[in-house]
């Protein structure tokens, strides 16, 4: 058996990873953050970098400048990424305006919507961190637990609807987020100038303990029929089950995760499997129980093997379910059948059911910024200041403006036009269904570009799609700068996964509903050959598809060998 697999029962002293020891020695995530913030240094030492993540902060450096600065004998250009926690992607207009202001005052001027419905702010210098965090927290937004080995942002279908059942499901997303938040006082002491509470009672983390979880943990709730949150990618995927407008309960799935490491076969993306049906009142204890199993049995020796998906894979569903039932003290019934009707990205105008409307606006790769042509950031800010809509960030990195009165719709449209912000009818399907992670130059794990590379790749594919008359087809195109898979590239029709600088592995054959992993089609394809690599597959699809067959389903049906053969034939003809 492979070493990495054997290590899943590790946890004794001597077999734990360095990060485990750091967490344990951090005094519930304090580390030496306060002391470091008081120095003039432009960066935090490695020990604190690990602890900072739990506070929602990644220390990064400008990767574009690294070599040049090294040659000049200068230190790296350090800055931080701050990730906010917005359960279900929900913000008030005041919170949106605060994020916008912090982005302008302390970050690089842009807001980044993530694929988990958070806001990220890039380029915050160390000396500005406290001011930025305070401004964010003043509007009741936290960054605690947005990164690190704890529950991340709890996702939820963002579509607003004024019916009871939608409100209930959103309420559960917020409840889970609150219950899974770390309890440490460190966050308030470090960032909000709180003094350490002197107490005779020892500080405790009732769920996480002193070493928190072995690795990050992701949970999301899907609305029935609409897999817009990619429920199969979650450590715990939850699907609400309804009868009419009554919430019967939830199907709970476990063991999803996208990350893998190139060249290490014991790491792989995995889809979550249904494990039980849970009544609404039991959801929180069931989720806490699953988290506790991962806390106690996840791999604490090898961080590349520490996500719960590996535990689920190695134990099997039967053993995992038995452990759940034993910890709960009762037996959960099996999950019921799950039906998907598709994935709704919620773009365009939609009635909310209460006489008001919501508008979903496309944001390319989630980046809200002003450019010469399109003043997205200014336009959104004016829209929020003028109409005070609710805000929802979507899992496809777009934004919804909610609670808009019918009579305001023309003025909202006019305002967006004034800022050259595209209406839905002006956006091609190729662009609409494309997503990229930030990657270079900010992400420390990136080996290649994603956000900067995808726009030209998508536009090249778009030209090919139009040439073939396939513009009505909906095809997911997802690009990431490393195999960690933040933009969920192993689901969907086409995945481009950074392999090395400017070269990608190409995956094909997932389905639009996000229920099937795709497969490796080609390796190490340079950025400028991606369109030429995928082009023959589109030609074959056009010529050989069955009526109504989607691109991903076609690739899956014929298989990668047949796709490669066809492409080779095209190349030699
Ligand atoms: Fe960074 Fe990799 Fe995630 Fe992209 S997928 S943001 S490169 S860790």
Short mmCIF file of N, CA, C and O in Angstrom, two decimals, residues 237-324:
data_model
loop_
_atom_site.label_atom_id
_atom_site.label_comp_id
_atom_site.label_asym_id
_atom_site.label_seq_id
_atom_site.Cartn_x
_atom_site.Cartn_y
_atom_site.Cartn_z
N UNK A 237 -22.27 17.96 0.51
CA UNK A 237 -23.24 18.54 -0.41
C UNK A 237 -24.63 18.28 0.14
O UNK A 237 -24.92 17.18 0.62
N UNK A 238 -25.46 19.29 0.10
CA UNK A 238 -26.80 19.17 0.68
C UNK A 238 -27.81 19.56 -0.39
O UNK A 238 -27.68 20.62 -1.01
N UNK A 239 -28.80 18.71 -0.60
CA UNK A 239 -29.83 19.02 -1.60
C UNK A 239 -31.18 19.08 -0.89
O UNK A 239 -31.61 18.08 -0.29
N UNK A 240 -31.79 20.25 -0.92
CA UNK A 240 -33.10 20.39 -0.28
C UNK A 240 -34.12 19.55 -1.03
O UNK A 240 -34.09 19.48 -2.26
N UNK A 241 -35.01 18.91 -0.30
CA UNK A 241 -36.05 18.09 -0.91
C UNK A 241 -37.41 18.65 -0.51
O UNK A 241 -37.67 18.86 0.69
N UNK A 242 -38.23 18.90 -1.50
CA UNK A 242 -39.52 19.57 -1.27
C UNK A 242 -40.68 18.69 -1.68
O UNK A 242 -40.55 17.82 -2.53
N UNK A 243 -41.82 18.99 -1.06
CA UNK A 243 -43.09 18.49 -1.58
C UNK A 243 -43.97 19.72 -1.69
O UNK A 243 -44.33 20.30 -0.67
N UNK A 244 -44.26 20.13 -2.92
CA UNK A 244 -44.92 21.42 -3.09
C UNK A 244 -44.01 22.50 -2.55
O UNK A 244 -42.84 22.58 -2.91
N UNK A 245 -44.53 23.30 -1.62
CA UNK A 245 -43.63 24.30 -1.03
C UNK A 245 -43.32 23.95 0.43
O UNK A 245 -43.02 24.82 1.24
N UNK A 246 -43.34 22.66 0.70
CA UNK A 246 -42.95 22.23 2.05
C UNK A 246 -41.56 21.60 2.01
O UNK A 246 -41.28 20.75 1.16
N UNK A 247 -40.70 22.04 2.90
CA UNK A 247 -39.35 21.48 2.99
C UNK A 247 -39.42 20.17 3.77
O UNK A 247 -39.61 20.16 4.99
N UNK A 248 -39.23 19.03 3.06
CA UNK A 248 -39.30 17.73 3.73
C UNK A 248 -38.02 17.43 4.48
O UNK A 248 -38.02 16.77 5.52
N UNK A 249 -36.92 17.88 3.93
CA UNK A 249 -35.62 17.58 4.53
C UNK A 249 -34.54 17.76 3.49
O UNK A 249 -34.73 18.48 2.49
N UNK A 250 -33.41 17.09 3.73
CA UNK A 250 -32.26 17.28 2.84
C UNK A 250 -31.61 15.94 2.53
O UNK A 250 -31.44 15.11 3.42
N UNK A 251 -31.25 15.75 1.28
CA UNK A 251 -30.34 14.66 0.95
C UNK A 251 -28.92 15.15 1.22
O UNK A 251 -28.54 16.24 0.77
N UNK A 252 -28.17 14.36 1.96
CA UNK A 252 -26.81 14.76 2.30
C UNK A 252 -25.82 13.88 1.55
O UNK A 252 -25.98 12.66 1.50
N UNK A 253 -24.84 14.53 0.93
CA UNK A 253 -23.80 13.82 0.17
C UNK A 253 -22.45 14.10 0.84
O UNK A 253 -22.25 15.19 1.39
N UNK A 254 -21.55 13.15 0.77
CA UNK A 254 -20.23 13.37 1.38
C UNK A 254 -19.11 12.97 0.42
O UNK A 254 -19.29 12.10 -0.43
N UNK A 255 -17.96 13.63 0.60
CA UNK A 255 -16.74 13.16 -0.06
C UNK A 255 -16.40 13.77 -1.39
O UNK A 255 -15.63 13.21 -2.14
N UNK A 256 -16.95 14.96 -1.69
CA UNK A 256 -16.57 15.61 -2.94
C UNK A 256 -15.32 16.45 -2.75
O UNK A 256 -14.96 16.82 -1.63
N UNK A 257 -14.65 16.75 -3.86
CA UNK A 257 -13.48 17.63 -3.80
C UNK A 257 -12.80 17.63 -5.15
O UNK A 257 -12.78 16.60 -5.84
N UNK A 258 -12.26 18.77 -5.55
CA UNK A 258 -11.69 18.91 -6.89
C UNK A 258 -10.17 18.75 -6.94
O UNK A 258 -9.63 18.35 -7.95
N UNK A 259 -9.49 19.06 -5.85
CA UNK A 259 -8.03 19.17 -5.95
C UNK A 259 -7.35 17.84 -6.22
O UNK A 259 -7.79 16.79 -5.77
N UNK A 260 -6.28 17.90 -6.93
CA UNK A 260 -5.38 16.77 -7.13
C UNK A 260 -3.97 17.33 -7.32
O UNK A 260 -3.78 18.54 -7.34
N UNK A 261 -2.99 16.44 -7.40
CA UNK A 261 -1.62 16.88 -7.68
C UNK A 261 -1.14 16.13 -8.91
O UNK A 261 -1.26 14.90 -8.97
N UNK A 262 -0.63 16.87 -9.89
CA UNK A 262 -0.13 16.21 -11.11
C UNK A 262 0.91 15.16 -10.72
O UNK A 262 1.82 15.43 -9.92
N UNK A 263 0.79 13.99 -11.28
CA UNK A 263 1.83 12.97 -11.10
C UNK A 263 1.70 12.15 -9.83
O UNK A 263 2.48 11.23 -9.62
N UNK A 264 0.76 12.48 -8.94
CA UNK A 264 0.56 11.66 -7.74
C UNK A 264 -0.79 10.98 -7.85
O UNK A 264 -1.85 11.60 -7.69
N UNK A 265 -0.74 9.69 -8.14
CA UNK A 265 -1.98 8.96 -8.47
C UNK A 265 -2.93 8.82 -7.29
O UNK A 265 -4.13 8.58 -7.48
N UNK A 266 -2.40 8.94 -6.07
CA UNK A 266 -3.30 8.80 -4.91
C UNK A 266 -4.06 10.09 -4.64
O UNK A 266 -4.82 10.16 -3.68
N UNK A 267 -3.86 11.11 -5.45
CA UNK A 267 -4.69 12.31 -5.33
C UNK A 267 -5.58 12.39 -6.56
O UNK A 267 -5.13 12.08 -7.67
N UNK A 268 -6.82 12.78 -6.36
CA UNK A 268 -7.75 12.78 -7.50
C UNK A 268 -8.98 13.60 -7.15
O UNK A 268 -9.34 13.74 -5.98
N UNK A 269 -9.65 14.15 -8.18
CA UNK A 269 -10.94 14.77 -7.91
C UNK A 269 -11.96 13.67 -7.65
O UNK A 269 -11.85 12.56 -8.18
N UNK A 270 -12.92 13.99 -6.81
CA UNK A 270 -13.94 12.98 -6.48
C UNK A 270 -15.29 13.66 -6.34
O UNK A 270 -15.38 14.77 -5.83
N UNK A 271 -16.32 12.96 -6.80
CA UNK A 271 -17.67 13.49 -6.62
C UNK A 271 -18.24 12.99 -5.30
O UNK A 271 -18.03 11.83 -4.92
N UNK A 272 -19.01 13.85 -4.65
CA UNK A 272 -19.66 13.44 -3.41
C UNK A 272 -20.72 12.39 -3.70
O UNK A 272 -21.36 12.41 -4.76
N UNK A 273 -20.89 11.47 -2.75
CA UNK A 273 -21.91 10.41 -2.87
C UNK A 273 -23.03 10.67 -1.87
O UNK A 273 -22.77 11.03 -0.72
N UNK A 274 -24.28 10.38 -2.26
CA UNK A 274 -25.39 10.51 -1.31
C UNK A 274 -25.22 9.51 -0.16
O UNK A 274 -24.87 8.36 -0.40
N UNK A 275 -25.45 9.98 1.06
CA UNK A 275 -25.26 9.07 2.20
C UNK A 275 -26.52 8.93 3.05
O UNK A 275 -26.75 7.88 3.64
N UNK A 276 -27.36 9.97 3.11
CA UNK A 276 -28.53 9.85 4.00
C UNK A 276 -29.54 10.94 3.67
O UNK A 276 -29.21 11.98 3.09
N UNK A 277 -30.76 10.68 4.10
CA UNK A 277 -31.79 11.72 4.08
C UNK A 277 -31.94 12.23 5.50
O UNK A 277 -31.99 11.45 6.46
N UNK A 278 -32.01 13.56 5.64
CA UNK A 278 -31.98 14.17 6.96
C UNK A 278 -33.15 15.13 7.11
O UNK A 278 -33.36 15.98 6.23
N UNK A 279 -33.88 15.01 8.19
CA UNK A 279 -34.98 15.95 8.43
C UNK A 279 -34.40 17.33 8.77
O UNK A 279 -33.30 17.43 9.33
N UNK A 280 -35.16 18.39 8.48
CA UNK A 280 -34.60 19.73 8.69
C UNK A 280 -34.00 19.94 10.07
O UNK A 280 -32.88 20.46 10.19
N UNK A 281 -34.69 19.51 11.12
CA UNK A 281 -34.18 19.75 12.47
C UNK A 281 -32.89 19.00 12.77
O UNK A 281 -32.19 19.32 13.73
N UNK A 282 -32.59 17.99 11.98
CA UNK A 282 -31.39 17.19 12.24
C UNK A 282 -30.19 17.64 11.42
O UNK A 282 -29.11 17.08 11.56
N UNK A 283 -30.39 18.63 10.54
CA UNK A 283 -29.31 18.97 9.62
C UNK A 283 -28.04 19.41 10.35
O UNK A 283 -26.94 18.94 10.05
N UNK A 284 -28.19 20.32 11.31
CA UNK A 284 -26.98 20.83 11.97
C UNK A 284 -26.23 19.72 12.71
O UNK A 284 -25.01 19.56 12.50
N UNK A 285 -26.91 18.90 13.56
CA UNK A 285 -26.14 17.83 14.20
C UNK A 285 -25.52 16.84 13.22
O UNK A 285 -24.41 16.35 13.46
N UNK A 286 -26.20 16.58 12.11
CA UNK A 286 -25.62 15.64 11.14
C UNK A 286 -24.36 16.25 10.52
O UNK A 286 -23.32 15.58 10.41
N UNK A 287 -24.43 17.52 10.13
CA UNK A 287 -23.25 18.17 9.53
C UNK A 287 -22.11 18.22 10.55
O UNK A 287 -20.95 17.91 10.22
N UNK A 288 -22.42 18.58 11.79
CA UNK A 288 -21.36 18.63 12.81
C UNK A 288 -20.75 17.23 13.03
O UNK A 288 -19.54 17.11 13.25
N UNK A 289 -21.57 16.22 12.94
CA UNK A 289 -21.07 14.85 13.12
C UNK A 289 -20.11 14.48 11.99
O UNK A 289 -19.04 13.91 12.22
N UNK A 290 -20.49 14.83 10.77
CA UNK A 290 -19.60 14.51 9.63
C UNK A 290 -18.27 15.26 9.80
O UNK A 290 -17.19 14.70 9.60
N UNK A 291 -18.37 16.53 10.17
CA UNK A 291 -17.14 17.31 10.38
C UNK A 291 -16.28 16.65 11.47
O UNK A 291 -15.05 16.55 11.34
N UNK A 292 -16.92 16.14 12.51
CA UNK A 292 -16.15 15.54 13.61
C UNK A 292 -15.47 14.25 13.15
O UNK A 292 -14.38 13.92 13.64
N UNK A 293 -16.08 13.52 12.23
CA UNK A 293 -15.44 12.29 11.73
C UNK A 293 -14.17 12.66 10.96
O UNK A 293 -13.11 12.06 11.15
N UNK A 294 -14.28 13.66 10.13
CA UNK A 294 -13.10 14.12 9.38
C UNK A 294 -12.04 14.66 10.36
O UNK A 294 -10.85 14.42 10.19
N UNK A 295 -12.49 15.40 11.38
CA UNK A 295 -11.54 15.92 12.39
C UNK A 295 -10.76 14.77 13.04
O UNK A 295 -9.54 14.86 13.19
N UNK A 296 -11.44 13.70 13.35
CA UNK A 296 -10.81 12.62 14.11
C UNK A 296 -10.07 11.61 13.23
O UNK A 296 -9.16 10.94 13.71
N UNK A 297 -10.48 11.47 11.97
CA UNK A 297 -9.89 10.40 11.14
C UNK A 297 -9.22 10.89 9.87
O UNK A 297 -8.62 10.09 9.15
N UNK A 298 -9.35 12.18 9.54
CA UNK A 298 -8.67 12.68 8.34
C UNK A 298 -7.17 12.59 8.49
O UNK A 298 -6.64 12.51 9.61
N UNK A 299 -6.48 12.62 7.37
CA UNK A 299 -5.03 12.45 7.35
C UNK A 299 -4.34 13.72 7.86
O UNK A 299 -4.45 14.77 7.23
N UNK A 300 -3.63 13.60 8.95
CA UNK A 300 -2.93 14.77 9.50
C UNK A 300 -1.42 14.69 9.25
O UNK A 300 -0.66 15.48 9.80
N UNK A 301 -1.02 13.73 8.43
CA UNK A 301 0.40 13.62 8.11
C UNK A 301 0.71 14.21 6.74
O UNK A 301 1.74 14.84 6.54
N UNK A 302 -0.18 14.01 5.81
CA UNK A 302 0.07 14.39 4.42
C UNK A 302 -1.04 15.31 3.94
O UNK A 302 -2.16 14.86 3.69
N UNK A 303 -0.74 16.58 3.79
CA UNK A 303 -1.79 17.55 3.44
C UNK A 303 -2.34 17.34 2.04
O UNK A 303 -3.43 17.78 1.73
N UNK A 304 -1.59 16.68 1.19
CA UNK A 304 -2.11 16.40 -0.15
C UNK A 304 -3.13 15.27 -0.14
O UNK A 304 -3.74 14.94 -1.15
N UNK A 305 -3.27 14.66 1.02
CA UNK A 305 -4.16 13.50 1.14
C UNK A 305 -5.12 13.70 2.30
O UNK A 305 -5.64 12.76 2.87
N UNK A 306 -5.33 14.96 2.66
CA UNK A 306 -6.03 15.23 3.92
C UNK A 306 -7.49 15.62 3.77
O UNK A 306 -8.21 15.71 4.77
N UNK A 307 -7.97 15.84 2.55
CA UNK A 307 -9.38 16.19 2.39
C UNK A 307 -10.26 14.98 2.72
O UNK A 307 -9.84 13.83 2.58
N UNK A 308 -11.49 15.25 3.12
CA UNK A 308 -12.37 14.17 3.56
C UNK A 308 -12.67 13.17 2.44
O UNK A 308 -13.00 12.02 2.70
N UNK A 309 -12.52 13.60 1.19
CA UNK A 309 -12.83 12.68 0.08
C UNK A 309 -11.97 11.42 0.15
O UNK A 309 -12.42 10.33 -0.21
N UNK A 310 -10.72 11.56 0.63
CA UNK A 310 -9.85 10.38 0.70
C UNK A 310 -10.30 9.43 1.81
O UNK A 310 -10.21 8.21 1.67
N UNK A 311 -10.76 10.00 2.90
CA UNK A 311 -11.28 9.17 3.99
C UNK A 311 -12.51 8.40 3.50
O UNK A 311 -12.64 7.19 3.71
N UNK A 312 -13.42 9.11 2.82
CA UNK A 312 -14.64 8.47 2.31
C UNK A 312 -14.27 7.38 1.31
O UNK A 312 -14.81 6.27 1.34
N UNK A 313 -13.32 7.67 0.44
CA UNK A 313 -12.91 6.70 -0.58
C UNK A 313 -12.31 5.45 0.08
O UNK A 313 -12.60 4.33 -0.33
N UNK A 314 -11.48 5.66 1.10
CA UNK A 314 -10.79 4.52 1.70
C UNK A 314 -11.69 3.73 2.64
O UNK A 314 -11.61 2.51 2.70
N UNK A 315 -12.54 4.41 3.35
CA UNK A 315 -13.47 3.69 4.23
C UNK A 315 -14.59 3.03 3.44
O UNK A 315 -15.10 1.99 3.82
N UNK A 316 -15.04 3.69 2.38
CA UNK A 316 -16.27 3.25 1.70
C UNK A 316 -17.48 3.86 2.39
O UNK A 316 -17.43 4.24 3.57
N UNK A 317 -18.57 3.95 1.65
CA UNK A 317 -19.76 4.62 2.18
C UNK A 317 -20.36 3.87 3.37
O UNK A 317 -20.87 4.48 4.31
N UNK A 318 -20.31 2.54 3.33
CA UNK A 318 -20.96 1.76 4.41
C UNK A 318 -20.28 2.05 5.75
O UNK A 318 -20.96 2.32 6.76
N UNK A 319 -18.96 2.03 5.78
CA UNK A 319 -18.26 2.28 7.04
C UNK A 319 -18.49 3.72 7.50
O UNK A 319 -18.68 3.99 8.69
N UNK A 320 -18.46 4.64 6.54
CA UNK A 320 -18.65 6.05 6.91
C UNK A 320 -20.05 6.25 7.51
O UNK A 320 -20.23 6.91 8.52
N UNK A 321 -21.04 5.59 6.89
CA UNK A 321 -22.43 5.73 7.38
C UNK A 321 -22.56 5.11 8.79
O UNK A 321 -23.23 5.67 9.67
N UNK A 322 -21.93 3.98 9.00
CA UNK A 322 -21.99 3.33 10.32
C UNK A 322 -21.39 4.26 11.38
O UNK A 322 -21.96 4.44 12.47
N UNK A 323 -20.28 4.88 11.05
CA UNK A 323 -19.64 5.80 12.00
C UNK A 323 -20.56 7.00 12.28
O UNK A 323 -20.69 7.43 13.43
N UNK A 324 -21.20 7.50 11.24
CA UNK A 324 -22.15 8.62 11.44
C UNK A 324 -23.28 8.20 12.38
O UNK A 324 -23.61 8.90 13.34
#
